[in-house]
Amino acid sequence: MGDHDHTAPLPDVVLRVKTLESLLVEKKLVDPEALDALIDLYENQIGPKNGARVVARAWVDPEFKAWLLKDATGAVASFGFASDKGKTLVAVENTPKVHNLVVCTLCSCYPWATLGLPPVWYKSAPYRARAAKEPRSVLHEFGTELDDDVEIRIWDSNAEVRYFVLPERPEGTEGLSEEELVELVTRDAMLGVSKVSAPKGRDA
Amino acid sequence: MTVLKAKDVERVVKLSGSGRIEKDVPPKFKPGDRIVARNFESKGHTRLPRYVRGKRGVVERDHGVYVFPDTNALGGPQNPQHVYNVRFDFREIWGEDAEANAVLHIDLWDDYMEPAE
């Protein structure tokens, strides 16, 4: 608070949220401390770093990778993240011949516990409509080009299962530790809109 | 009315919000089965997207038993049934001009599918 411009009126959405929040607090329907705890949880404790740890582990530990691809719910639970919904998780593996892309065409279903808060574009109508219809164009706009012989698999998270992508480990990262690999894995790569890049100077 | 307290936040977000239930319901389909997604007009809630209605796909994986959203979301019966991952070719969904070499995977309940002839 206090960092916005006091001379300009607030955008409608912000104004509406602030009004609703103060009303709910005033009527004692919402405890402001619980609200702060929820925001802290999703901003600082649950985030894409969770998913990055899962991916890095799969890259260095073949047994864990096999478990993750067979039973992602169990494999991810072994990390003990502050999980949000107990949803069934499925990890889908990118290979040189298969590229996976995650979308929810019905709304914005997303693996919150593993990836944190969904990005705005993931919830936007254009992404939801186009990812399932023209994925190569969408990937191109994200700067991701695939050869024609790479099969694209779209995963519509329309029901009770939450999907995320196990990206390919970039070449030139053979000498990196699990902790160093965690730093390379991005949220976008775990949704399939981009690939994981090797750190600069380490390209094969 | 119960108001969420700060000390309960971590516990509450770990509660299962999944529609999965441990109930012994026989599956109507199995991996490898050819199916056609039903084509109906929902007057209430459904998780069957319009773009796959009437399209032919192949069952890939059985996810287990879940409540049926079309009845459960309206406060009606849970109607538990299997949910499957089903694969559709892009040409089946989008026609001849569909982007090449692409497939759709989507999750469908038993009642969203019929066996393909």
mmCIF file of N, CA, C and O in Angstrom, chain A residues 12-111:
data_model
loop_
_atom_site.group_PDB
_atom_site.id
_atom_site.type_symbol
_atom_site.label_atom_id
_atom_site.label_comp_id
_atom_site.label_asym_id
_atom_site.label_seq_id
_atom_site.Cartn_x
_atom_site.Cartn_y
_atom_site.Cartn_z
ATOM 1 N N ASP A 12 -11.172 0.500 -11.993
ATOM 2 C CA ASP A 12 -12.439 -0.044 -11.496
ATOM 3 C C ASP A 12 -12.274 -1.338 -10.709
ATOM 4 O O ASP A 12 -12.874 -1.508 -9.653
ATOM 5 N N VAL A 13 -11.460 -2.245 -11.252
ATOM 6 C CA VAL A 13 -11.327 -3.554 -10.611
ATOM 7 C C VAL A 13 -10.711 -3.401 -9.227
ATOM 8 O O VAL A 13 -11.165 -4.008 -8.246
ATOM 9 N N VAL A 14 -9.685 -2.566 -9.128
ATOM 10 C CA VAL A 14 -9.011 -2.363 -7.841
ATOM 11 C C VAL A 14 -9.997 -1.763 -6.839
ATOM 12 O O VAL A 14 -10.077 -2.194 -5.685
ATOM 13 N N LEU A 15 -10.748 -0.798 -7.337
ATOM 14 C CA LEU A 15 -11.731 -0.137 -6.478
ATOM 15 C C LEU A 15 -12.774 -1.137 -5.967
ATOM 16 O O LEU A 15 -13.146 -1.144 -4.795
ATOM 17 N N ARG A 16 -13.233 -2.000 -6.875
ATOM 18 C CA ARG A 16 -14.249 -2.989 -6.521
ATOM 19 C C ARG A 16 -13.708 -3.962 -5.478
ATOM 20 O O ARG A 16 -14.378 -4.291 -4.496
ATOM 21 N N VAL A 17 -12.456 -4.421 -5.698
ATOM 22 C CA VAL A 17 -11.865 -5.371 -4.756
ATOM 23 C C VAL A 17 -11.697 -4.728 -3.387
ATOM 24 O O VAL A 17 -12.022 -5.324 -2.351
ATOM 25 N N LYS A 18 -11.196 -3.488 -3.377
ATOM 26 C CA LYS A 18 -10.993 -2.797 -2.097
ATOM 27 C C LYS A 18 -12.328 -2.607 -1.361
ATOM 28 O O LYS A 18 -12.412 -2.778 -0.153
ATOM 29 N N THR A 19 -13.363 -2.262 -2.105
ATOM 30 C CA THR A 19 -14.681 -2.059 -1.499
ATOM 31 C C THR A 19 -15.219 -3.357 -0.912
ATOM 32 O O THR A 19 -15.699 -3.397 0.224
ATOM 33 N N LEU A 20 -15.113 -4.428 -1.708
ATOM 34 C CA LEU A 20 -15.588 -5.737 -1.229
ATOM 35 C C LEU A 20 -14.809 -6.164 0.004
ATOM 36 O O LEU A 20 -15.385 -6.632 0.994
ATOM 37 N N GLU A 21 -13.477 -5.981 -0.042
ATOM 38 C CA GLU A 21 -12.647 -6.405 1.087
ATOM 39 C C GLU A 21 -13.047 -5.642 2.356
ATOM 40 O O GLU A 21 -13.251 -6.253 3.411
ATOM 41 N N SER A 22 -13.203 -4.319 2.250
ATOM 42 C CA SER A 22 -13.506 -3.571 3.466
ATOM 43 C C SER A 22 -14.897 -3.914 3.990
ATOM 44 O O SER A 22 -15.123 -3.970 5.196
ATOM 45 N N LEU A 23 -15.838 -4.161 3.086
ATOM 46 C CA LEU A 23 -17.181 -4.575 3.512
ATOM 47 C C LEU A 23 -17.143 -5.917 4.235
ATOM 48 O O LEU A 23 -17.749 -6.091 5.297
ATOM 49 N N LEU A 24 -16.417 -6.884 3.640
ATOM 50 C CA LEU A 24 -16.352 -8.228 4.223
ATOM 51 C C LEU A 24 -15.664 -8.196 5.589
ATOM 52 O O LEU A 24 -16.058 -8.901 6.517
ATOM 53 N N VAL A 25 -14.619 -7.353 5.689
ATOM 54 C CA VAL A 25 -13.919 -7.245 6.970
ATOM 55 C C VAL A 25 -14.824 -6.566 7.998
ATOM 56 O O VAL A 25 -14.949 -7.024 9.133
ATOM 57 N N GLU A 26 -15.498 -5.494 7.570
ATOM 58 C CA GLU A 26 -16.391 -4.743 8.452
ATOM 59 C C GLU A 26 -17.510 -5.641 9.004
ATOM 60 O O GLU A 26 -17.861 -5.586 10.166
ATOM 61 N N LYS A 27 -18.046 -6.497 8.144
ATOM 62 C CA LYS A 27 -19.131 -7.395 8.553
ATOM 63 C C LYS A 27 -18.598 -8.651 9.228
ATOM 64 O O LYS A 27 -19.344 -9.596 9.499
ATOM 65 N N LYS A 28 -17.273 -8.690 9.427
ATOM 66 C CA LYS A 28 -16.596 -9.801 10.105
ATOM 67 C C LYS A 28 -16.777 -11.141 9.391
ATOM 68 O O LYS A 28 -16.844 -12.207 10.013
ATOM 69 N N LEU A 29 -16.921 -11.087 8.075
ATOM 70 C CA LEU A 29 -17.001 -12.318 7.284
ATOM 71 C C LEU A 29 -15.608 -12.773 6.857
ATOM 72 O O LEU A 29 -15.405 -13.919 6.486
ATOM 73 N N VAL A 30 -14.663 -11.847 6.868
ATOM 74 C CA VAL A 30 -13.283 -12.173 6.506
ATOM 75 C C VAL A 30 -12.367 -11.606 7.576
ATOM 76 O O VAL A 30 -12.520 -10.458 8.003
ATOM 77 N N ASP A 31 -11.422 -12.446 8.019
ATOM 78 C CA ASP A 31 -10.426 -12.014 8.980
ATOM 79 C C ASP A 31 -9.217 -11.494 8.189
ATOM 80 O O ASP A 31 -8.597 -12.251 7.439
ATOM 81 N N PRO A 32 -8.890 -10.195 8.321
ATOM 82 C CA PRO A 32 -7.794 -9.643 7.503
ATOM 83 C C PRO A 32 -6.467 -10.376 7.711
ATOM 84 O O PRO A 32 -5.661 -10.478 6.790
ATOM 85 N N GLU A 33 -6.234 -10.901 8.906
ATOM 86 C CA GLU A 33 -4.984 -11.644 9.139
ATOM 87 C C GLU A 33 -4.964 -12.934 8.318
ATOM 88 O O GLU A 33 -3.923 -13.349 7.818
ATOM 89 N N ALA A 34 -6.136 -13.586 8.184
ATOM 90 C CA ALA A 34 -6.207 -14.809 7.382
ATOM 91 C C ALA A 34 -5.970 -14.484 5.916
ATOM 92 O O ALA A 34 -5.308 -15.238 5.190
ATOM 93 N N LEU A 35 -6.487 -13.327 5.491
ATOM 94 C CA LEU A 35 -6.286 -12.888 4.109
ATOM 95 C C LEU A 35 -4.794 -12.672 3.841
ATOM 96 O O LEU A 35 -4.252 -13.128 2.817
ATOM 97 N N ASP A 36 -4.104 -11.996 4.794
ATOM 98 C CA ASP A 36 -2.668 -11.773 4.638
ATOM 99 C C ASP A 36 -1.915 -13.103 4.593
ATOM 100 O O ASP A 36 -0.968 -13.268 3.825
ATOM 101 N N ALA A 37 -2.350 -14.066 5.437
ATOM 102 C CA ALA A 37 -1.676 -15.368 5.479
ATOM 103 C C ALA A 37 -1.846 -16.106 4.156
ATOM 104 O O ALA A 37 -0.912 -16.742 3.656
ATOM 105 N N LEU A 38 -3.051 -16.003 3.578
ATOM 106 C CA LEU A 38 -3.314 -16.654 2.287
ATOM 107 C C LEU A 38 -2.439 -16.049 1.191
ATOM 108 O O LEU A 38 -1.827 -16.765 0.393
ATOM 109 N N ILE A 39 -2.381 -14.711 1.172
ATOM 110 C CA ILE A 39 -1.593 -14.033 0.138
ATOM 111 C C ILE A 39 -0.109 -14.390 0.297
ATOM 112 O O ILE A 39 0.586 -14.692 -0.674
ATOM 113 N N ASP A 40 0.373 -14.389 1.551
ATOM 114 C CA ASP A 40 1.773 -14.738 1.803
ATOM 115 C C ASP A 40 2.067 -16.160 1.340
ATOM 116 O O ASP A 40 3.107 -16.431 0.720
ATOM 117 N N LEU A 41 1.120 -17.062 1.597
ATOM 118 C CA LEU A 41 1.306 -18.466 1.230
ATOM 119 C C LEU A 41 1.505 -18.598 -0.281
ATOM 120 O O LEU A 41 2.436 -19.251 -0.755
ATOM 121 N N TYR A 42 0.603 -17.947 -1.037
ATOM 122 C CA TYR A 42 0.672 -18.103 -2.495
ATOM 123 C C TYR A 42 1.746 -17.237 -3.143
ATOM 124 O O TYR A 42 2.230 -17.543 -4.225
ATOM 125 N N GLU A 43 2.136 -16.133 -2.473
ATOM 126 C CA GLU A 43 3.181 -15.304 -3.082
ATOM 127 C C GLU A 43 4.579 -15.801 -2.740
ATOM 128 O O GLU A 43 5.487 -15.684 -3.540
ATOM 129 N N ASN A 44 4.742 -16.336 -1.525
ATOM 130 C CA ASN A 44 6.111 -16.616 -1.063
ATOM 131 C C ASN A 44 6.430 -18.084 -0.827
ATOM 132 O O ASN A 44 7.591 -18.460 -0.831
ATOM 133 N N GLN A 45 5.416 -18.894 -0.573
ATOM 134 C CA GLN A 45 5.733 -20.292 -0.260
ATOM 135 C C GLN A 45 5.383 -21.246 -1.400
ATOM 136 O O GLN A 45 6.063 -22.239 -1.614
ATOM 137 N N ILE A 46 4.281 -20.949 -2.090
ATOM 138 C CA ILE A 46 3.871 -21.809 -3.185
ATOM 139 C C ILE A 46 4.175 -21.062 -4.473
ATOM 140 O O ILE A 46 3.650 -19.987 -4.702
ATOM 141 N N GLY A 47 5.017 -21.604 -5.306
ATOM 142 C CA GLY A 47 5.359 -20.921 -6.546
ATOM 143 C C GLY A 47 6.029 -21.878 -7.491
ATOM 144 O O GLY A 47 6.207 -23.053 -7.174
ATOM 145 N N PRO A 48 6.423 -21.373 -8.671
ATOM 146 C CA PRO A 48 7.008 -22.269 -9.676
ATOM 147 C C PRO A 48 8.302 -22.937 -9.220
ATOM 148 O O PRO A 48 8.715 -23.938 -9.812
ATOM 149 N N LYS A 49 8.925 -22.416 -8.165
ATOM 150 C CA LYS A 49 10.137 -23.056 -7.644
ATOM 151 C C LYS A 49 9.824 -24.491 -7.205
ATOM 152 O O LYS A 49 10.671 -25.382 -7.313
ATOM 153 N N ASN A 50 8.613 -24.717 -6.718
ATOM 154 C CA ASN A 50 8.220 -26.081 -6.343
ATOM 155 C C ASN A 50 8.320 -27.015 -7.536
ATOM 156 O O ASN A 50 8.943 -28.077 -7.462
ATOM 157 N N GLY A 51 7.712 -26.629 -8.643
ATOM 158 C CA GLY A 51 7.751 -27.449 -9.848
ATOM 159 C C GLY A 51 9.174 -27.615 -10.361
ATOM 160 O O GLY A 51 9.556 -28.695 -10.837
ATOM 161 N N ALA A 52 9.962 -26.537 -10.265
ATOM 162 C CA ALA A 52 11.352 -26.594 -10.741
ATOM 163 C C ALA A 52 12.148 -27.641 -9.953
ATOM 164 O O ALA A 52 12.993 -28.352 -10.517
ATOM 165 N N ARG A 53 11.858 -27.759 -8.662
ATOM 166 C CA ARG A 53 12.561 -28.768 -7.846
ATOM 167 C C ARG A 53 12.178 -30.177 -8.304
ATOM 168 O O ARG A 53 13.019 -31.081 -8.328
ATOM 169 N N VAL A 54 10.901 -30.351 -8.659
ATOM 170 C CA VAL A 54 10.438 -31.659 -9.144
ATOM 171 C C VAL A 54 11.139 -32.006 -10.460
ATOM 172 O O VAL A 54 11.648 -33.119 -10.647
ATOM 173 N N VAL A 55 11.204 -31.033 -11.369
ATOM 174 C CA VAL A 55 11.817 -31.261 -12.683
ATOM 175 C C VAL A 55 13.317 -31.589 -12.531
ATOM 176 O O VAL A 55 13.816 -32.549 -13.127
ATOM 177 N N ALA A 56 14.015 -30.789 -11.727
ATOM 178 C CA ALA A 56 15.459 -31.012 -11.558
ATOM 179 C C ALA A 56 15.727 -32.393 -10.958
ATOM 180 O O ALA A 56 16.657 -33.090 -11.376
ATOM 181 N N ARG A 57 14.880 -32.816 -10.030
ATOM 182 C CA ARG A 57 15.048 -34.140 -9.433
ATOM 183 C C ARG A 57 14.875 -35.222 -10.502
ATOM 184 O O ARG A 57 15.652 -36.177 -10.575
ATOM 185 N N ALA A 58 13.863 -35.034 -11.366
ATOM 186 C CA ALA A 58 13.613 -36.018 -12.428
ATOM 187 C C ALA A 58 14.789 -36.075 -13.407
ATOM 188 O O ALA A 58 15.088 -37.131 -13.966
ATOM 189 N N TRP A 59 15.455 -34.941 -13.619
ATOM 190 C CA TRP A 59 16.600 -34.915 -14.542
ATOM 191 C C TRP A 59 17.808 -35.674 -13.995
ATOM 192 O O TRP A 59 18.579 -36.229 -14.759
ATOM 193 N N VAL A 60 17.967 -35.664 -12.670
ATOM 194 C CA VAL A 60 19.174 -36.287 -12.112
ATOM 195 C C VAL A 60 18.911 -37.685 -11.555
ATOM 196 O O VAL A 60 19.856 -38.430 -11.293
ATOM 197 N N ASP A 61 17.639 -38.053 -11.363
ATOM 198 C CA ASP A 61 17.327 -39.308 -10.679
ATOM 199 C C ASP A 61 16.341 -40.127 -11.536
ATOM 200 O O ASP A 61 15.134 -39.880 -11.509
ATOM 201 N N PRO A 62 16.858 -41.094 -12.316
ATOM 202 C CA PRO A 62 15.986 -41.853 -13.227
ATOM 203 C C PRO A 62 14.854 -42.580 -12.510
ATOM 204 O O PRO A 62 13.746 -42.692 -13.059
ATOM 205 N N GLU A 63 15.100 -43.048 -11.291
ATOM 206 C CA GLU A 63 14.034 -43.736 -10.556
ATOM 207 C C GLU A 63 12.911 -42.775 -10.204
ATOM 208 O O GLU A 63 11.729 -43.103 -10.323
ATOM 209 N N PHE A 64 13.299 -41.565 -9.780
ATOM 210 C CA PHE A 64 12.285 -40.560 -9.462
ATOM 211 C C PHE A 64 11.520 -40.182 -10.716
ATOM 212 O O PHE A 64 10.291 -40.015 -10.690
ATOM 213 N N LYS A 65 12.237 -40.052 -11.832
ATOM 214 C CA LYS A 65 11.574 -39.686 -13.092
ATOM 215 C C LYS A 65 10.524 -40.734 -13.477
ATOM 216 O O LYS A 65 9.408 -40.387 -13.877
ATOM 217 N N ALA A 66 10.882 -42.006 -13.340
ATOM 218 C CA ALA A 66 9.940 -43.075 -13.674
ATOM 219 C C ALA A 66 8.692 -42.982 -12.787
ATOM 220 O O ALA A 66 7.550 -43.146 -13.252
ATOM 221 N N TRP A 67 8.917 -42.697 -11.493
ATOM 222 C CA TRP A 67 7.804 -42.543 -10.540
ATOM 223 C C TRP A 67 6.939 -41.356 -10.940
ATOM 224 O O TRP A 67 5.699 -41.431 -10.985
ATOM 225 N N LEU A 68 7.583 -40.232 -11.265
ATOM 226 C CA LEU A 68 6.862 -39.008 -11.627
ATOM 227 C C LEU A 68 5.959 -39.234 -12.839
ATOM 228 O O LEU A 68 4.817 -38.781 -12.866
ATOM 229 N N LEU A 69 6.484 -39.941 -13.841
ATOM 230 C CA LEU A 69 5.701 -40.135 -15.064
ATOM 231 C C LEU A 69 4.575 -41.148 -14.853
ATOM 232 O O LEU A 69 3.576 -41.127 -15.557
ATOM 233 N N LYS A 70 4.749 -42.036 -13.877
ATOM 234 C CA LYS A 70 3.731 -43.044 -13.616
ATOM 235 C C LYS A 70 2.690 -42.537 -12.617
ATOM 236 O O LYS A 70 1.501 -42.797 -12.764
ATOM 237 N N ASP A 71 3.139 -41.814 -11.611
ATOM 238 C CA ASP A 71 2.259 -41.372 -10.525
ATOM 239 C C ASP A 71 2.751 -40.017 -10.014
ATOM 240 O O ASP A 71 3.389 -39.926 -8.963
ATOM 241 N N ALA A 72 2.445 -38.949 -10.761
ATOM 242 C CA ALA A 72 2.944 -37.619 -10.387
ATOM 243 C C ALA A 72 2.347 -37.153 -9.064
ATOM 244 O O ALA A 72 3.004 -36.453 -8.292
ATOM 245 N N THR A 73 1.105 -37.553 -8.768
ATOM 246 C CA THR A 73 0.477 -37.145 -7.507
ATOM 247 C C THR A 73 1.337 -37.605 -6.328
ATOM 248 O O THR A 73 1.652 -36.825 -5.422
ATOM 249 N N GLY A 74 1.737 -38.885 -6.363
ATOM 250 C CA GLY A 74 2.550 -39.442 -5.281
ATOM 251 C C GLY A 74 3.958 -38.876 -5.286
ATOM 252 O O GLY A 74 4.504 -38.520 -4.234
ATOM 253 N N ALA A 75 4.570 -38.789 -6.473
ATOM 254 C CA ALA A 75 5.953 -38.328 -6.573
ATOM 255 C C ALA A 75 6.084 -36.887 -6.098
ATOM 256 O O ALA A 75 7.014 -36.538 -5.365
ATOM 257 N N VAL A 76 5.127 -36.028 -6.483
ATOM 258 C CA VAL A 76 5.183 -34.625 -6.072
ATOM 259 C C VAL A 76 4.863 -34.501 -4.581
ATOM 260 O O VAL A 76 5.461 -33.697 -3.873
ATOM 261 N N ALA A 77 3.953 -35.347 -4.085
ATOM 262 C CA ALA A 77 3.603 -35.299 -2.654
ATOM 263 C C ALA A 77 4.819 -35.588 -1.783
ATOM 264 O O ALA A 77 4.904 -35.113 -0.652
ATOM 265 N N SER A 78 5.790 -36.349 -2.326
ATOM 266 C CA SER A 78 6.973 -36.704 -1.533
ATOM 267 C C SER A 78 7.803 -35.467 -1.185
ATOM 268 O O SER A 78 8.648 -35.511 -0.298
ATOM 269 N N PHE A 79 7.586 -34.345 -1.885
ATOM 270 C CA PHE A 79 8.300 -33.109 -1.563
ATOM 271 C C PHE A 79 7.660 -32.370 -0.385
ATOM 272 O O PHE A 79 8.262 -31.467 0.187
ATOM 273 N N GLY A 80 6.403 -32.701 -0.069
ATOM 274 C CA GLY A 80 5.736 -32.075 1.076
ATOM 275 C C GLY A 80 5.384 -30.611 0.870
ATOM 276 O O GLY A 80 5.358 -29.831 1.810
ATOM 277 N N PHE A 81 5.113 -30.197 -0.383
ATOM 278 C CA PHE A 81 4.717 -28.806 -0.622
ATOM 279 C C PHE A 81 3.401 -28.515 0.079
ATOM 280 O O PHE A 81 2.596 -29.403 0.303
ATOM 281 N N ALA A 82 3.195 -27.205 0.376
ATOM 282 C CA ALA A 82 1.900 -26.784 0.891
ATOM 283 C C ALA A 82 0.900 -26.885 -0.253
ATOM 284 O O ALA A 82 0.714 -25.963 -1.012
ATOM 285 N N SER A 83 0.310 -28.057 -0.392
ATOM 286 C CA SER A 83 -0.542 -28.342 -1.545
ATOM 287 C C SER A 83 -1.880 -27.657 -1.400
ATOM 288 O O SER A 83 -2.352 -27.430 -0.305
ATOM 289 N N ASP A 84 -2.495 -27.309 -2.510
ATOM 290 C CA ASP A 84 -3.721 -26.525 -2.360
ATOM 291 C C ASP A 84 -5.016 -27.271 -2.612
ATOM 292 O O ASP A 84 -6.046 -26.848 -2.217
ATOM 293 N N LYS A 85 -5.030 -28.336 -3.325
ATOM 294 C CA LYS A 85 -6.353 -28.887 -3.583
ATOM 295 C C LYS A 85 -6.367 -30.408 -3.650
ATOM 296 O O LYS A 85 -7.400 -30.989 -3.922
ATOM 297 N N GLY A 86 -5.233 -31.022 -3.443
ATOM 298 C CA GLY A 86 -5.213 -32.473 -3.493
ATOM 299 C C GLY A 86 -5.626 -33.018 -4.848
ATOM 300 O O GLY A 86 -6.143 -34.120 -4.952
ATOM 301 N N LYS A 87 -5.428 -32.231 -5.902
ATOM 302 C CA LYS A 87 -5.823 -32.675 -7.239
ATOM 303 C C LYS A 87 -4.907 -33.798 -7.719
ATOM 304 O O LYS A 87 -3.758 -33.879 -7.333
ATOM 305 N N THR A 88 -5.451 -34.622 -8.602
ATOM 306 C CA THR A 88 -4.637 -35.622 -9.276
ATOM 307 C C THR A 88 -3.687 -34.896 -10.223
ATOM 308 O O THR A 88 -4.110 -34.045 -11.003
ATOM 309 N N LEU A 89 -2.389 -35.218 -10.123
ATOM 310 C CA LEU A 89 -1.395 -34.575 -10.987
ATOM 311 C C LEU A 89 -0.883 -35.575 -12.016
ATOM 312 O O LEU A 89 -0.705 -36.756 -11.709
ATOM 313 N N VAL A 90 -0.644 -35.093 -13.223
ATOM 314 C CA VAL A 90 -0.014 -35.916 -14.256
ATOM 315 C C VAL A 90 1.109 -35.095 -14.877
ATOM 316 O O VAL A 90 0.901 -33.936 -15.262
ATOM 317 N N ALA A 91 2.310 -35.690 -14.940
ATOM 318 C CA ALA A 91 3.444 -35.036 -15.603
ATOM 319 C C ALA A 91 3.600 -35.642 -16.990
ATOM 320 O O ALA A 91 3.535 -36.860 -17.150
ATOM 321 N N VAL A 92 3.761 -34.788 -18.002
ATOM 322 C CA VAL A 92 3.926 -35.262 -19.370
ATOM 323 C C VAL A 92 5.307 -34.848 -19.864
ATOM 324 O O VAL A 92 5.730 -33.706 -19.679
ATOM 325 N N GLU A 93 6.012 -35.791 -20.511
ATOM 326 C CA GLU A 93 7.436 -35.601 -20.803
ATOM 327 C C GLU A 93 7.679 -35.085 -22.223
ATOM 328 O O GLU A 93 7.217 -35.680 -23.199
ATOM 329 N N ASN A 94 8.434 -34.002 -22.315
ATOM 330 C CA ASN A 94 8.902 -33.550 -23.627
ATOM 331 C C ASN A 94 10.114 -34.366 -24.042
ATOM 332 O O ASN A 94 10.975 -34.682 -23.213
ATOM 333 N N THR A 95 10.156 -34.719 -25.332
ATOM 334 C CA THR A 95 11.297 -35.454 -25.882
ATOM 335 C C THR A 95 11.660 -34.773 -27.202
ATOM 336 O O THR A 95 10.953 -33.848 -27.643
ATOM 337 N N PRO A 96 12.727 -35.217 -27.888
ATOM 338 C CA PRO A 96 13.035 -34.606 -29.188
ATOM 339 C C PRO A 96 11.896 -34.762 -30.201
ATOM 340 O O PRO A 96 11.827 -34.015 -31.174
ATOM 341 N N LYS A 97 10.987 -35.717 -29.987
ATOM 342 C CA LYS A 97 9.909 -35.957 -30.959
ATOM 343 C C LYS A 97 8.518 -35.598 -30.457
ATOM 344 O O LYS A 97 7.541 -35.671 -31.205
ATOM 345 N N VAL A 98 8.396 -35.236 -29.183
ATOM 346 C CA VAL A 98 7.085 -34.907 -28.607
ATOM 347 C C VAL A 98 7.193 -33.616 -27.789
ATOM 348 O O VAL A 98 8.084 -33.483 -26.948
ATOM 349 N N HIS A 99 6.282 -32.674 -28.076
ATOM 350 C CA HIS A 99 6.226 -31.446 -27.284
ATOM 351 C C HIS A 99 4.824 -31.294 -26.693
ATOM 352 O O HIS A 99 3.841 -31.332 -27.417
ATOM 353 N N ASN A 100 4.745 -31.128 -25.388
ATOM 354 C CA ASN A 100 3.464 -31.028 -24.683
ATOM 355 C C ASN A 100 3.145 -29.579 -24.322
ATOM 356 O O ASN A 100 4.039 -28.803 -23.982
ATOM 357 N N LEU A 101 1.849 -29.242 -24.378
ATOM 358 C CA LEU A 101 1.403 -27.889 -24.061
ATOM 359 C C LEU A 101 0.138 -27.993 -23.204
ATOM 360 O O LEU A 101 -0.778 -28.742 -23.540
ATOM 361 N N VAL A 102 0.096 -27.232 -22.100
ATOM 362 C CA VAL A 102 -1.020 -27.326 -21.156
ATOM 363 C C VAL A 102 -1.948 -26.118 -21.303
ATOM 364 O O VAL A 102 -1.486 -24.981 -21.436
ATOM 365 N N VAL A 103 -3.252 -26.372 -21.242
ATOM 366 C CA VAL A 103 -4.250 -25.310 -21.323
ATOM 367 C C VAL A 103 -5.471 -25.771 -20.530
ATOM 368 O O VAL A 103 -5.625 -26.965 -20.249
ATOM 369 N N CYS A 104 -6.328 -24.821 -20.137
ATOM 370 C CA CYS A 104 -7.665 -25.186 -19.670
ATOM 371 C C CYS A 104 -8.625 -24.401 -20.536
ATOM 372 O O CYS A 104 -8.747 -23.180 -20.378
ATOM 373 N N THR A 105 -9.294 -25.071 -21.459
ATOM 374 C CA THR A 105 -10.152 -24.337 -22.391
ATOM 375 C C THR A 105 -11.443 -23.870 -21.724
ATOM 376 O O THR A 105 -12.090 -22.957 -22.211
ATOM 377 N N LEU A 106 -11.839 -24.517 -20.605
ATOM 378 C CA LEU A 106 -13.116 -24.171 -19.975
ATOM 379 C C LEU A 106 -13.003 -22.992 -19.020
ATOM 380 O O LEU A 106 -13.943 -22.229 -18.863
ATOM 381 N N CYS A 107 -11.861 -22.893 -18.316
ATOM 382 C CA CYS A 107 -11.734 -21.782 -17.372
ATOM 383 C C CYS A 107 -10.260 -21.484 -17.182
ATOM 384 O O CYS A 107 -9.641 -20.920 -18.069
ATOM 385 N N SER A 108 -9.689 -21.872 -16.041
ATOM 386 C CA SER A 108 -8.274 -21.572 -15.832
ATOM 387 C C SER A 108 -7.650 -22.600 -14.896
ATOM 388 O O SER A 108 -6.792 -22.262 -14.094
ATOM 389 N N CYS A 109 -8.092 -23.867 -14.967
ATOM 390 C CA CYS A 109 -7.559 -24.912 -14.102
ATOM 391 C C CYS A 109 -6.047 -25.001 -14.279
ATOM 392 O O CYS A 109 -5.542 -24.967 -15.401
ATOM 393 N N TYR A 110 -5.340 -25.123 -13.164
ATOM 394 C CA TYR A 110 -3.889 -24.919 -13.155
ATOM 395 C C TYR A 110 -3.315 -25.658 -11.953
ATOM 396 O O TYR A 110 -3.955 -25.699 -10.899
ATOM 397 N N PRO A 111 -2.129 -26.246 -12.075
ATOM 398 C CA PRO A 111 -1.542 -26.952 -10.913
ATOM 399 C C PRO A 111 -0.935 -25.982 -9.912
ATOM 400 O O PRO A 111 0.282 -25.824 -9.826
#
